[in-house]
Every structure is written in structure tokens, then in C-alpha cells.
């Protein structure tokens, strides 16, 4: 067994969620290790849909391109589905670009891993976690290597991003609320021998559903949903014959296929942990929530967990977190997980075949034609309805700030670009209360204060924007806001410190260099 190494954060699980979290921590110079059991990224036909809030969030770190320009009162739209029914339109502000982006889970994992390594994160592949304990001061993790050796690491905090069968969740003893499976589902990547005769897309029959992405020139993804009951053995390998027979039976016609390069079985088993935090241990992604994979929400939910948790851990380790900041991770993300669990269970109820459900589906098709209903469901699926603890009487606090086109120091920029360094930003607009500028000086170690001009009239004199893009505080143009901004800065980022020139007229300069436990000064 090798000697113990200490880190600020140990991330268990190197999928997209764990690797994104690692990049968030590395961006702030936090000493971070990722422990991943797989020796390399595994290419599988899993999630590939990035919904609007995830697209917008990744653009705020430069993982996806940010759109400059556009009007705040215009929308862009993409067609989607609800419970397999067409007619849902997902919209987003035109200043954000496309509401939906296609990116495979494996591609995201590779991209985030490259970025994490560039930022100095230690990536340890071929390490399977077998033991975990925590004290008042640290977490100790034991990982078994592929060669049979064992490694022990300690960390100020640990995050389980290790999937549905999370070892961290089990070893930490974090309880959950579960719903047993009722549906037997199969997935395969195969060559269709009669692609033109195969029913494409979402196809409902009295026996269940087939969902087939027909590719006449290569491999096609075939999914089947059988509502007659769950799998007898969830872990039995799926053979080509079983997939072909099931797809043909449900479709009511022969669907010939060959050369299966990947197959798996899954169900509608649902789990939501009761706590996303247990002292120094956190859960993110499928380790915290598992649900029926309809609407492509699972990967997005996990990536949003990482965006929410990363900056809070970094601020805590750097010593400039307000009281209760780490607790806010559970307070904000658990309701988001519950929302997805509930809407996927509702969609599954709509998808059940049979005459008893047909009138309900017909009603929902009719409802989808109503703009207000369509917008409500589209914002729910794409997580654009998410609001974090909005203050009473405040229309903006807790909401996601659109990618406003701005000018700073005579240079065109936008909200997304100002958030690339991953630090909170205090936007100081034309005509801002001078007291806000004075207040910003005490938090220059934690917050980038930037004077900006908007080409369109805006209702604020100042906005405190969290690193994940949500508004922490909004100040009006007319009121004396010095006390308000001081209170907000103290609430989110702790006590002020002596500072020099705290206000810039351009983009943020980057991470601070104050060393703290688990922090590499940079």
C-alpha cells in the first residue's frame, strides 16, 4: 500500500459529472484527485442530449461557444417530445443560441478530462474505491488498483460521482427513497438489415414502445420498452437474438438486425437520496438520483449538480464562503432532482400502452398545442424553470441571468465570457450607486467587480452573479444600495478583507492566489 496523499477534494467517479466537477475545482487551484475504476473512457450509446440550461452553463466556462449579440426579447426553438409524443418545443433566449446540443457522454468525459489535467488535477484511472470513512476534519478513501495494490488518499471533502451503483453512497450510508422497477427495457447498437422497413423514432404499439434511430449507412440505436413487468435478472447479458425478438414482438413486424456492438438492459427503477451531503461527503449525478431515462434529463441533471457544487467547495477551501454555503448544495439541488424524478414518472405513466391510457395521451397532445403549456413543459425538461431560493419580492434573485451583450472597457463582451474564470462577478452598470463600488473593495479577493455598459436599458444598477450564472443579488438604479451589496457579499462570500483597487473595467483576471487547506496557490 502506497503512502497516503492529501487533497482538497477527492472526486470518486470520472464520468462527465466527475470530470466537470474536477475542472471546476482545478480552475480555482484546488488540489483535486479523481478516482475512476475504468482504465479509459468507455464508448457506449448513452446520453447525447444537452438541454438548454446545460448548454448555457457550459458556455459560461468556455466548454461550449458563447453567443454574442441577439435580442433579449427573441427566442430560438428546437423540436422535442414529451413522453414520446411529438409537439413539444423547447425555447431559449436568442442571446443563448441553440436550446439543444448533441454531444455524446464519452466525448464530454474526454473533453472535461483533458481540461482537468491541464488545470493540474490528478486523474487516477484503474482505481476502484473499496473503503471510505470520515472524521470531523477529513475523509479517508481506500482504492484498489487493477494490479491488486491499494492506495489510500485523504481529502478535506469527497464527492461521489460514481454512478447509480455508487460505492460512496453505500459506504457513507446515505439513505434514499426508491421506487421499484415495473418496465423491462433493452438497448442495442446494431446494423439494421432492413432500415427502410424499420419504424423510425418513437413508435407505440399495444405491446410497448420501440425507439429506433435508423441509420442506413452504419449502426443504429435500438431501444425497447416492455411494460409487462421488470427483468427477471437485471444483470443478465443481452444477446442479439433477445433484442431482435423483443423489438420485432413489440413493433408487430420483423426487424432484422445483426452485428451488435453494444447491448444492455435497464428499467424504470427510481432512486433519490434523502441527503446530497453527509458532513464532508457529497453526492452528484446518478450517485444522488436515478430515474427512467426519458427526455434526456439525467446527464443534464448531473452536470448541473457539478456546476452548483464546484464553486461552493472552492470558495470554502479558499476561506471565502459565507455561512451555510455548502449546505445550500443540498437545498438547491435536491428539489431539482425531485422535479426530474417526478416528471419522468409522470411521462412513464403517459407511455403505458392500452386503451385506458389512450384518452390521457390524446388530452396531452391537445394540451401541447397550447403555448403556455408547451413553454411550461419545455422549461421543465430543459431545467430553465430552475430558481434557487428567490428572495421575497425580488423578481431576479435566484434566477439564471441571460447572456446579456455588454461592453467593458470599450470591448464587446457578454455575461458568459465574464464568467469564464469561474469567479462570481459584480456587474456595475452605468449610473450605479457609488456605494456599490465602495463596497466591492472589501471582497476583491473573492469577487470580480466589473463596470459594464448595456446597449439596451436594464432595470439594475448592479448585479451580483454567482459563478454558475444565477443571480445572488440585484440592486436597483434609484436606491442607495451600498448596504444591500455589502449584505449580499457577506452572505455569499464571508467577511470582507482589506483590498486595493477592487473594480475593473474589463473581464475578470482569474483566480486569487491566497493559499488555504487543500489549495494550490496560483
Short mmCIF file of C-alpha atoms in Angstrom, two decimals:
data_model
loop_
_atom_site.label_atom_id
_atom_site.label_comp_id
_atom_site.label_asym_id
_atom_site.label_seq_id
_atom_site.Cartn_x
_atom_site.Cartn_y
_atom_site.Cartn_z
CA UNK A 1 0.00 0.00 0.00
CA UNK A 2 1.43 3.36 -1.02
CA UNK A 3 1.81 6.33 1.32
CA UNK A 4 -1.24 8.48 1.92
CA UNK A 5 -1.65 11.69 -0.11
CA UNK A 6 -3.89 14.55 0.94
CA UNK A 7 -6.09 16.64 -1.34
CA UNK A 8 -8.61 19.41 -1.01
CA UNK A 9 -11.25 17.30 -2.78
CA UNK A 10 -11.38 13.66 -3.80
CA UNK A 11 -13.85 13.02 -6.63
CA UNK A 12 -14.87 9.38 -6.92
CA UNK A 13 -16.05 8.67 -10.47
CA UNK A 14 -14.56 10.01 -13.67
CA UNK A 15 -17.60 10.19 -15.92
CA UNK A 16 -18.79 13.52 -17.33
CA UNK A 17 -20.14 14.70 -13.97
CA UNK A 18 -16.99 13.85 -12.01
CA UNK A 19 -14.68 15.25 -14.68
CA UNK A 20 -16.66 18.50 -14.97
CA UNK A 21 -16.54 18.90 -11.21
CA UNK A 22 -12.78 18.32 -11.34
CA UNK A 23 -12.38 21.09 -13.94
CA UNK A 24 -14.41 23.47 -11.76
CA UNK A 25 -12.14 22.76 -8.80
CA UNK A 26 -8.96 22.87 -10.88
CA UNK A 27 -9.98 26.26 -12.24
CA UNK A 28 -9.65 27.62 -8.70
CA UNK A 29 -6.37 25.87 -7.96
CA UNK A 30 -7.97 23.38 -5.58
CA UNK A 31 -5.83 20.29 -5.04
CA UNK A 32 -8.07 17.59 -6.54
CA UNK A 33 -7.85 13.88 -7.31
CA UNK A 34 -10.26 11.84 -9.43
CA UNK A 35 -10.51 8.12 -8.66
CA UNK A 36 -12.05 6.20 -11.59
CA UNK A 37 -12.37 2.43 -11.93
CA UNK A 38 -12.24 2.34 -15.74
CA UNK A 39 -8.81 2.39 -17.35
CA UNK A 40 -10.09 4.61 -20.18
CA UNK A 41 -13.28 6.32 -21.34
CA UNK A 42 -15.85 3.73 -22.38
CA UNK A 43 -17.69 4.47 -25.63
CA UNK A 44 -21.32 3.46 -25.21
CA UNK A 45 -24.53 4.75 -26.82
CA UNK A 46 -25.70 6.54 -23.71
CA UNK A 47 -26.88 10.10 -23.18
CA UNK A 48 -26.19 12.53 -26.01
CA UNK A 49 -28.64 15.41 -25.46
CA UNK A 50 -27.56 18.64 -23.79
CA UNK A 51 -30.57 20.70 -22.83
CA UNK A 52 -30.73 24.48 -22.75
CA UNK A 53 -29.65 25.16 -19.16
CA UNK A 54 -26.68 22.81 -19.54
CA UNK A 55 -25.70 24.39 -22.89
CA UNK A 56 -25.89 27.81 -21.25
CA UNK A 57 -23.89 26.71 -18.21
CA UNK A 58 -21.10 25.08 -20.22
CA UNK A 59 -20.86 28.22 -22.38
CA UNK A 60 -20.19 30.17 -19.19
CA UNK A 61 -16.98 28.21 -18.73
CA UNK A 62 -15.92 28.13 -22.38
CA UNK A 63 -16.67 24.40 -22.78
CA UNK A 64 -19.16 25.41 -25.48
CA UNK A 65 -19.04 28.63 -27.54
CA UNK A 66 -20.93 31.60 -26.16
CA UNK A 67 -23.12 33.59 -28.50
CA UNK A 68 -22.54 37.33 -28.62
CA UNK A 69 -25.37 39.57 -29.68
CA UNK A 70 -29.02 38.85 -30.26
CA UNK A 71 -32.07 40.47 -28.75
CA UNK A 72 -33.34 39.75 -25.26
CA UNK A 73 -36.94 39.61 -26.44
CA UNK A 74 -36.30 36.97 -29.13
CA UNK A 75 -36.31 33.19 -28.75
CA UNK A 76 -34.75 30.26 -30.56
CA UNK A 77 -36.54 26.92 -30.66
CA UNK A 78 -35.92 23.20 -31.17
CA UNK A 79 -38.49 20.44 -31.55
CA UNK A 80 -38.55 17.75 -28.88
CA UNK A 81 -41.02 15.27 -27.41
CA UNK A 82 -42.89 14.65 -24.16
CA UNK A 83 -43.49 11.04 -23.13
CA UNK A 84 -42.65 10.01 -26.68
CA UNK A 85 -45.29 12.33 -28.13
CA UNK A 86 -44.16 14.94 -30.68
CA UNK A 87 -45.24 18.55 -30.37
CA UNK A 88 -43.05 19.83 -27.55
CA UNK A 89 -40.94 22.87 -28.47
CA UNK A 90 -38.04 23.85 -26.26
CA UNK A 91 -37.15 27.52 -26.50
CA UNK A 92 -34.31 29.63 -25.13
CA UNK A 93 -33.38 33.32 -25.31
CA UNK A 94 -31.78 34.15 -28.64
CA UNK A 95 -28.78 35.57 -26.77
CA UNK A 96 -28.03 31.98 -25.64
CA UNK A 97 -28.02 30.28 -29.03
CA UNK A 98 -29.47 26.81 -29.59
CA UNK A 99 -31.69 25.27 -26.87
CA UNK A 100 -30.44 21.73 -27.56
CA UNK A 101 -26.98 20.48 -28.45
CA UNK A 102 -25.86 16.97 -29.35
CA UNK A 103 -22.74 15.74 -27.55
CA UNK A 104 -22.04 12.16 -26.54
CA UNK A 105 -21.36 11.32 -22.93
CA UNK A 106 -17.97 9.84 -23.86
CA UNK A 107 -17.00 12.95 -25.81
CA UNK A 108 -17.85 15.16 -22.85
CA UNK A 109 -15.88 12.94 -20.49
CA UNK A 110 -12.78 13.15 -22.69
CA UNK A 111 -13.05 16.92 -23.11
CA UNK A 112 -13.50 17.54 -19.38
CA UNK A 113 -10.66 15.15 -18.55
CA UNK A 114 -8.28 16.98 -20.89
CA UNK A 115 -9.20 20.29 -19.29
CA UNK A 116 -8.89 18.90 -15.76
CA UNK A 117 -5.40 17.57 -16.49
CA UNK A 118 -4.40 20.95 -17.94
CA UNK A 119 -5.51 22.53 -14.68
CA UNK A 120 -3.36 20.19 -12.61
CA UNK A 121 -5.99 17.73 -11.41
CA UNK A 122 -4.64 14.27 -10.59
CA UNK A 123 -6.58 11.65 -12.59
CA UNK A 124 -6.14 8.12 -11.28
CA UNK A 125 -7.75 5.58 -13.57
CA UNK A 126 -7.98 1.89 -12.71
CA UNK A 127 -8.77 2.76 -9.08
CA UNK A 128 -11.88 1.18 -7.53
CA UNK A 129 -12.96 2.61 -4.19
CA UNK A 130 -13.45 -0.10 -1.55
CA UNK A 131 -13.48 1.82 1.74
CA UNK A 132 -14.44 5.28 2.96
CA UNK A 133 -14.57 6.88 6.39
CA UNK A 134 -14.78 10.43 7.63
CA UNK A 135 -13.88 12.35 10.75
CA UNK A 136 -14.58 15.91 11.78
CA UNK A 137 -11.51 17.01 9.80
CA UNK A 138 -11.17 14.82 6.71
CA UNK A 139 -12.33 11.91 4.57
CA UNK A 140 -10.16 8.81 4.09
CA UNK A 141 -10.64 6.72 0.95
CA UNK A 142 -9.08 3.38 0.06
CA UNK A 143 -8.95 2.40 -3.60
CA UNK A 144 -7.97 -0.94 -5.10
CA UNK A 145 -5.79 -0.80 -8.22
CA UNK A 146 -6.07 -3.08 -11.23
CA UNK A 147 -2.83 -4.84 -10.23
CA UNK A 148 -4.25 -5.67 -6.80
CA UNK A 149 -2.44 -2.93 -4.93
CA UNK A 150 -4.20 -0.47 -2.68
CA UNK A 151 -3.95 3.30 -2.40
CA UNK A 152 -5.14 5.47 0.45
CA UNK A 153 -5.93 9.16 -0.04
CA UNK A 154 -7.33 11.70 2.37
CA UNK A 155 -9.20 14.87 1.48
CA UNK A 156 -10.94 17.77 3.13
CA UNK A 157 -14.05 16.77 1.18
CA UNK A 158 -15.12 13.84 -1.01
CA UNK A 159 -17.70 13.75 -3.78
CA UNK A 160 -19.34 10.57 -5.02
CA UNK A 161 -19.96 10.97 -8.74
CA UNK A 162 -19.63 7.23 -9.24
CA UNK A 163 -22.96 6.40 -10.83
CA UNK A 164 -26.10 4.52 -9.92
CA UNK A 165 -24.24 1.80 -8.00
CA UNK A 166 -22.27 4.42 -6.09
CA UNK A 167 -19.74 2.97 -3.67
CA UNK A 168 -19.55 6.36 -1.95
CA UNK A 169 -23.29 6.43 -1.27
CA UNK A 170 -23.20 2.87 0.09
CA UNK A 171 -20.05 3.32 2.19
CA UNK A 172 -21.25 6.64 3.62
CA UNK A 173 -24.62 5.07 4.47
CA UNK A 174 -26.65 7.83 2.83
CA UNK A 175 -30.35 6.82 2.71
CA UNK A 176 -32.62 7.17 -0.30
CA UNK A 177 -36.24 6.92 -1.38
CA UNK A 178 -36.76 4.23 -4.02
CA UNK A 179 -39.45 3.12 -6.46
CA UNK A 180 -39.13 -0.50 -7.68
CA UNK A 181 -38.92 -1.25 -11.43
CA UNK A 182 -42.03 -2.00 -13.47
CA UNK A 183 -40.64 -1.82 -17.03
CA UNK A 184 -38.13 -4.04 -18.85
CA UNK A 185 -36.08 -2.02 -21.33
CA UNK A 186 -33.37 -3.09 -23.79
CA UNK A 187 -30.77 -1.02 -25.63
CA UNK A 188 -28.57 -2.06 -28.51
CA UNK A 189 -26.25 -0.62 -31.13
CA UNK A 190 -26.74 -2.81 -34.22
CA UNK A 191 -26.82 -2.89 -38.00
CA UNK A 192 -30.40 -2.90 -39.30
CA UNK A 193 -30.77 -5.31 -42.22
CA UNK A 194 -33.93 -3.59 -43.48
CA UNK A 195 -33.55 0.07 -42.48
CA UNK A 196 -36.22 1.39 -44.84
CA UNK A 197 -38.76 -1.07 -43.44
CA UNK A 198 -37.97 -0.33 -39.80
CA UNK A 199 -40.32 2.03 -37.89
CA UNK A 200 -38.19 5.10 -37.08
CA UNK A 201 -38.26 7.21 -33.95
CA UNK A 202 -40.72 6.77 -31.09
CA UNK A 203 -43.23 4.07 -32.03
CA UNK A 204 -46.11 2.98 -29.73
CA UNK A 205 -47.95 -0.32 -30.13
CA UNK A 206 -50.30 -2.25 -27.82
CA UNK A 207 -47.23 -4.20 -26.66
CA UNK A 208 -44.94 -1.31 -25.74
CA UNK A 209 -42.54 1.09 -27.47
CA UNK A 210 -39.65 0.92 -29.86
CA UNK A 211 -37.32 3.90 -30.19
CA UNK A 212 -35.05 3.43 -33.19
CA UNK A 213 -32.58 5.93 -34.61
CA UNK A 214 -32.39 4.48 -38.11
CA UNK A 215 -29.00 4.83 -39.77
CA UNK A 216 -28.97 3.09 -43.17
CA UNK A 217 -25.20 3.56 -43.51
CA UNK A 218 -23.91 2.23 -40.19
CA UNK A 219 -25.01 1.33 -36.71
CA UNK A 220 -28.47 2.20 -35.42
CA UNK A 221 -29.55 2.58 -31.81
CA UNK A 222 -32.50 0.35 -30.91
CA UNK A 223 -34.43 0.74 -27.63
CA UNK A 224 -37.44 -1.28 -26.49
CA UNK A 225 -39.84 -0.67 -23.58
CA UNK A 226 -41.84 -3.68 -22.38
CA UNK A 227 -44.48 -2.71 -19.80
CA UNK A 228 -45.47 -6.27 -18.87
CA UNK A 229 -43.05 -6.32 -15.92
CA UNK A 230 -39.40 -5.81 -14.92
CA UNK A 231 -36.48 -8.00 -15.93
CA UNK A 232 -36.20 -11.26 -14.04
CA UNK A 233 -32.47 -10.67 -13.74
CA UNK A 234 -31.34 -7.11 -14.42
CA UNK A 235 -27.71 -8.20 -14.86
CA UNK A 236 -28.15 -10.99 -17.41
CA UNK A 237 -26.27 -10.10 -20.64
CA UNK A 238 -28.46 -9.18 -23.62
CA UNK A 239 -27.88 -11.22 -26.76
CA UNK A 240 -28.67 -10.14 -30.31
CA UNK A 241 -31.44 -12.74 -30.53
CA UNK A 242 -33.22 -11.35 -27.46
CA UNK A 243 -33.01 -7.78 -28.74
CA UNK A 244 -34.25 -8.75 -32.22
CA UNK A 245 -37.11 -10.87 -30.86
CA UNK A 246 -38.22 -8.19 -28.40
CA UNK A 247 -38.10 -5.36 -30.94
CA UNK A 248 -39.98 -7.46 -33.50
CA UNK A 249 -42.63 -8.55 -31.00
CA UNK A 250 -43.30 -5.02 -29.74
CA UNK A 251 -43.27 -3.48 -33.23
CA UNK A 252 -45.56 -6.20 -34.60
CA UNK A 253 -43.23 -6.86 -37.54
CA UNK A 254 -39.89 -8.46 -38.16
CA UNK A 255 -36.96 -6.12 -37.50
CA UNK A 256 -33.91 -7.99 -38.78
CA UNK A 257 -30.58 -6.89 -37.33
CA UNK A 258 -27.02 -8.10 -36.99
CA UNK A 259 -23.59 -7.26 -35.58
CA UNK A 260 -24.49 -5.94 -32.15
CA UNK A 261 -21.55 -3.88 -30.86
CA UNK A 262 -23.25 -2.93 -27.61
CA UNK A 263 -26.30 -4.18 -25.69
CA UNK A 264 -27.68 -3.58 -22.22
CA UNK A 265 -30.86 -3.79 -20.20
CA UNK A 266 -32.34 -1.15 -17.89
CA UNK A 267 -35.62 -0.29 -16.17
CA UNK A 268 -37.65 2.49 -14.63
CA UNK A 269 -36.15 1.90 -11.18
CA UNK A 270 -36.04 5.27 -9.41
CA UNK A 271 -33.92 6.47 -6.51
CA UNK A 272 -33.44 9.88 -4.91
CA UNK A 273 -31.12 10.19 -1.94
CA UNK A 274 -32.56 12.00 1.03
CA UNK A 275 -29.34 13.93 1.53
CA UNK A 276 -26.89 15.22 -1.05
CA UNK A 277 -24.46 15.95 1.76
CA UNK A 278 -23.34 13.94 4.78
CA UNK A 279 -20.82 16.09 6.67
CA UNK A 280 -17.72 16.04 4.40
CA UNK A 281 -19.18 13.70 1.76
CA UNK A 282 -21.32 14.89 -1.16
CA UNK A 283 -23.18 13.06 -3.93
CA UNK A 284 -23.65 14.25 -7.51
CA UNK A 285 -25.12 12.82 -10.70
CA UNK A 286 -26.50 9.28 -10.74
CA UNK A 287 -24.98 8.63 -7.31
CA UNK A 288 -27.66 11.00 -5.98
CA UNK A 289 -30.53 10.35 -8.38
CA UNK A 290 -31.63 7.60 -10.78
CA UNK A 291 -34.75 7.74 -12.91
CA UNK A 292 -36.35 6.48 -16.10
CA UNK A 293 -34.24 7.94 -18.95
CA UNK A 294 -36.97 9.73 -20.85
CA UNK A 295 -36.40 13.28 -22.07
CA UNK A 296 -32.62 13.06 -21.86
CA UNK A 297 -32.58 14.71 -18.44
CA UNK A 298 -30.23 12.50 -16.40
CA UNK A 299 -26.87 13.67 -17.76
CA UNK A 300 -28.02 17.28 -17.67
CA UNK A 301 -29.18 16.98 -14.07
CA UNK A 302 -25.78 15.63 -13.05
CA UNK A 303 -23.81 18.30 -14.92
CA UNK A 304 -25.90 20.95 -13.19
CA UNK A 305 -25.03 19.32 -9.85
CA UNK A 306 -21.34 19.72 -10.71
CA UNK A 307 -21.78 23.37 -11.72
CA UNK A 308 -23.57 24.09 -8.44
CA UNK A 309 -21.16 22.26 -6.14
CA UNK A 310 -17.77 23.09 -7.66
CA UNK A 311 -17.60 26.81 -6.88
CA UNK A 312 -19.03 26.28 -3.39
CA UNK A 313 -16.34 23.76 -2.48
CA UNK A 314 -13.68 26.05 -3.96
CA UNK A 315 -14.92 29.09 -2.05
CA UNK A 316 -15.00 27.07 1.18
CA UNK A 317 -11.45 25.75 0.73
CA UNK A 318 -10.19 29.22 -0.14
CA UNK A 319 -11.70 30.59 3.01
CA UNK A 320 -14.22 32.98 1.48
CA UNK A 321 -17.51 31.14 1.74
CA UNK A 322 -20.48 32.62 3.53
CA UNK A 323 -22.11 30.68 6.37
CA UNK A 324 -24.10 27.70 5.13
CA UNK A 325 -22.80 27.88 1.56
CA UNK A 326 -22.03 24.16 1.39
CA UNK A 327 -25.41 23.28 2.88
CA UNK A 328 -27.06 25.21 0.06
CA UNK A 329 -25.91 22.49 -2.36
CA UNK A 330 -28.49 20.04 -0.99
CA UNK A 331 -31.06 22.80 -0.51
CA UNK A 332 -30.82 23.82 -4.17
CA UNK A 333 -30.11 20.56 -5.99
CA UNK A 334 -32.33 18.09 -4.12
CA UNK A 335 -35.54 19.84 -5.29
CA UNK A 336 -34.15 19.80 -8.84
CA UNK A 337 -33.59 16.05 -8.55
CA UNK A 338 -37.09 15.57 -7.16
CA UNK A 339 -38.51 17.56 -10.06
CA UNK A 340 -36.89 15.27 -12.63
CA UNK A 341 -37.88 12.12 -10.75
CA UNK A 342 -41.49 13.32 -10.66
CA UNK A 343 -41.73 14.37 -14.31
CA UNK A 344 -40.11 11.17 -15.61
CA UNK A 345 -42.54 9.08 -13.56
CA UNK A 346 -45.40 11.16 -14.97
CA UNK A 347 -44.13 10.64 -18.52
CA UNK A 348 -43.83 6.92 -17.91
CA UNK A 349 -47.48 6.82 -16.81
CA UNK A 350 -48.45 8.51 -20.09
CA UNK A 351 -46.40 6.00 -22.07
CA UNK A 352 -48.10 2.88 -20.74
CA UNK A 353 -49.86 1.16 -23.66
CA UNK A 354 -53.51 0.26 -23.50
CA UNK A 355 -56.97 1.65 -24.04
CA UNK A 356 -57.11 3.07 -20.51
CA UNK A 357 -54.22 5.46 -21.25
CA UNK A 358 -55.21 6.45 -24.80
CA UNK A 359 -57.62 9.24 -23.70
CA UNK A 360 -54.95 10.69 -21.41
CA UNK A 361 -52.41 10.76 -24.23
CA UNK A 362 -54.95 12.39 -26.53
CA UNK A 363 -55.57 15.07 -23.90
CA UNK A 364 -51.85 15.77 -23.54
CA UNK A 365 -51.42 16.04 -27.31
CA UNK A 366 -54.14 18.69 -27.23
CA UNK A 367 -52.50 20.47 -24.28
CA UNK A 368 -49.14 20.52 -26.08
CA UNK A 369 -50.72 22.75 -28.72
CA UNK A 370 -51.26 25.48 -26.09
CA UNK A 371 -48.34 27.91 -25.93
CA UNK A 372 -48.41 28.28 -22.16
CA UNK A 373 -48.41 24.51 -21.57
CA UNK A 374 -45.71 23.96 -24.17
CA UNK A 375 -43.49 26.62 -22.61
CA UNK A 376 -44.04 25.23 -19.11
CA UNK A 377 -43.13 21.65 -20.08
CA UNK A 378 -40.25 22.78 -22.27
CA UNK A 379 -38.73 24.84 -19.45
CA UNK A 380 -39.20 21.90 -17.08
CA UNK A 381 -37.45 19.38 -19.35
CA UNK A 382 -34.62 21.81 -20.14
CA UNK A 383 -34.25 22.94 -16.47
CA UNK A 384 -34.80 26.58 -17.47
CA UNK A 385 -37.50 26.82 -14.81
CA UNK A 386 -34.90 26.33 -12.06
CA UNK A 387 -34.87 29.09 -9.45
CA UNK A 388 -32.66 28.95 -6.35
CA UNK A 389 -34.33 30.40 -3.29
CA UNK A 390 -35.65 33.59 -4.81
CA UNK A 391 -35.89 36.36 -2.22
CA UNK A 392 -39.43 37.58 -1.40
CA UNK A 393 -40.37 40.48 -3.64
CA UNK A 394 -37.32 40.05 -5.87
CA UNK A 395 -38.06 39.10 -9.47
CA UNK A 396 -34.41 38.24 -10.24
CA UNK A 397 -32.58 36.87 -7.22
CA UNK A 398 -32.15 33.11 -7.60
CA UNK A 399 -32.81 33.19 -11.35
CA UNK A 400 -30.41 32.45 -14.17
CA UNK A 401 -29.09 35.60 -15.83
CA UNK A 402 -29.41 35.57 -19.64
CA UNK A 403 -26.26 36.08 -21.69
CA UNK A 404 -26.61 39.86 -21.89
CA UNK A 405 -24.50 41.59 -24.53
CA UNK A 406 -22.27 44.08 -22.70
CA UNK A 407 -19.38 46.46 -23.23
CA UNK A 408 -16.49 46.57 -20.77
CA UNK A 409 -13.56 48.95 -21.25
CA UNK A 410 -14.74 49.68 -24.79
CA UNK A 411 -14.67 45.98 -25.72
CA UNK A 412 -17.75 43.96 -26.63
CA UNK A 413 -18.32 41.02 -24.31
CA UNK A 414 -21.21 39.14 -22.68
CA UNK A 415 -22.19 37.57 -19.36
CA UNK A 416 -20.92 34.13 -20.41
CA UNK A 417 -17.44 35.42 -21.21
CA UNK A 418 -17.19 37.33 -17.92
CA UNK A 419 -17.92 34.07 -16.08
CA UNK A 420 -15.23 32.03 -17.88
CA UNK A 421 -12.79 32.28 -14.91
CA UNK A 422 -15.42 30.64 -12.68
CA UNK A 423 -15.48 33.52 -10.17
CA UNK A 424 -18.55 35.46 -9.02
CA UNK A 425 -18.98 38.75 -10.84
CA UNK A 426 -20.43 42.02 -9.56
CA UNK A 427 -21.75 43.83 -12.64
CA UNK A 428 -21.74 47.59 -12.14
CA UNK A 429 -23.93 49.28 -14.76
CA UNK A 430 -23.98 52.90 -15.90
CA UNK A 431 -25.36 55.12 -13.16
CA UNK A 432 -24.68 52.60 -10.39
CA UNK A 433 -24.88 53.78 -6.80
CA UNK A 434 -21.27 54.77 -5.88
CA UNK A 435 -21.75 52.90 -2.62
CA UNK A 436 -21.74 49.61 -4.52
CA UNK A 437 -18.29 50.44 -5.87
CA UNK A 438 -17.02 51.23 -2.37
CA UNK A 439 -18.50 48.01 -1.00
CA UNK A 440 -16.86 45.87 -3.69
CA UNK A 441 -13.38 46.78 -2.44
CA UNK A 442 -13.68 44.52 0.58
CA UNK A 443 -14.37 41.41 -1.49
CA UNK A 444 -11.81 41.78 -4.28
CA UNK A 445 -10.22 38.50 -3.12
CA UNK A 446 -13.42 36.61 -3.92
CA UNK A 447 -15.48 38.62 -6.42
CA UNK A 448 -14.65 40.33 -9.71
CA UNK A 449 -16.33 43.74 -9.87
CA UNK A 450 -16.64 44.94 -13.46
CA UNK A 451 -18.02 48.20 -14.83
CA UNK A 452 -20.19 47.43 -17.84
CA UNK A 453 -22.45 49.17 -20.32
CA UNK A 454 -25.54 47.58 -21.83
CA UNK A 455 -26.77 48.59 -25.29
CA UNK A 456 -30.32 48.05 -24.04
CA UNK A 457 -31.92 49.69 -20.98
CA UNK A 458 -31.83 47.37 -17.96
CA UNK A 459 -33.58 47.71 -14.58
CA UNK A 460 -30.49 47.26 -12.38
CA UNK A 461 -27.70 49.41 -11.15
CA UNK A 462 -25.71 46.37 -10.05
CA UNK A 463 -25.99 42.57 -10.16
CA UNK A 464 -24.07 40.01 -8.13
CA UNK A 465 -23.83 36.91 -10.33
CA UNK A 466 -22.79 33.54 -8.94
CA UNK A 467 -20.15 31.51 -10.83
CA UNK A 468 -22.90 29.15 -12.04
CA UNK A 469 -24.74 32.05 -13.70
CA UNK A 470 -27.53 32.57 -11.15
CA UNK A 471 -28.24 35.99 -9.66
CA UNK A 472 -27.28 36.25 -5.99
CA UNK A 473 -28.39 39.86 -5.54
CA UNK A 474 -29.95 42.60 -7.67
CA UNK A 475 -29.65 46.32 -6.94
CA UNK A 476 -31.93 48.94 -8.40
CA UNK A 477 -30.76 52.09 -10.15
CA UNK A 478 -32.56 54.56 -7.92
CA UNK A 479 -31.98 53.29 -4.39
CA UNK A 480 -28.96 53.62 -2.09
CA UNK A 481 -27.64 50.07 -2.43
CA UNK A 482 -24.35 50.14 -0.50
CA UNK A 483 -25.81 48.27 2.48
CA UNK A 484 -27.59 45.84 0.18
CA UNK A 485 -24.50 44.84 -1.75
CA UNK A 486 -22.43 44.56 1.44
CA UNK A 487 -25.05 42.29 2.97
CA UNK A 488 -25.20 40.11 -0.14
CA UNK A 489 -21.41 39.84 -0.44
CA UNK A 490 -21.11 38.91 3.22
CA UNK A 491 -23.92 36.35 2.96
CA UNK A 492 -22.38 34.56 0.00
CA UNK A 493 -18.65 35.18 0.39
CA UNK A 494 -17.95 35.79 4.06
CA UNK A 495 -16.22 38.71 5.73
CA UNK A 496 -14.50 41.49 3.78
CA UNK A 497 -10.73 41.84 3.63
CA UNK A 498 -8.51 44.87 3.10
CA UNK A 499 -8.12 45.45 -0.63
CA UNK A 500 -6.65 47.84 -3.14
CA UNK A 501 -8.29 48.66 -6.42
CA UNK A 502 -11.28 46.32 -6.49
CA UNK A 503 -13.09 47.41 -9.61
CA UNK A 504 -12.01 46.63 -13.15
CA UNK A 505 -13.38 47.88 -16.42
CA UNK A 506 -12.68 44.61 -18.21
CA UNK A 507 -13.06 40.85 -17.84
CA UNK A 508 -12.03 39.12 -14.63
CA UNK A 509 -8.34 38.48 -14.12
CA UNK A 510 -8.67 34.93 -12.81
CA UNK A 511 -8.35 33.00 -9.55
CA UNK A 512 -6.94 34.52 -6.38
CA UNK A 513 -3.64 33.32 -5.00
CA UNK A 514 -4.42 33.09 -1.29
CA UNK A 515 -3.40 29.65 -0.04
CA UNK A 516 -5.80 27.66 2.13
CA UNK A 517 -6.11 24.00 3.15
CA UNK A 518 -6.32 21.90 0.03
CA UNK A 519 -5.46 24.85 -2.20
CA UNK A 520 -2.55 25.22 -4.56
CA UNK A 521 -1.72 28.92 -4.78
CA UNK A 522 -1.52 30.00 -8.41
#
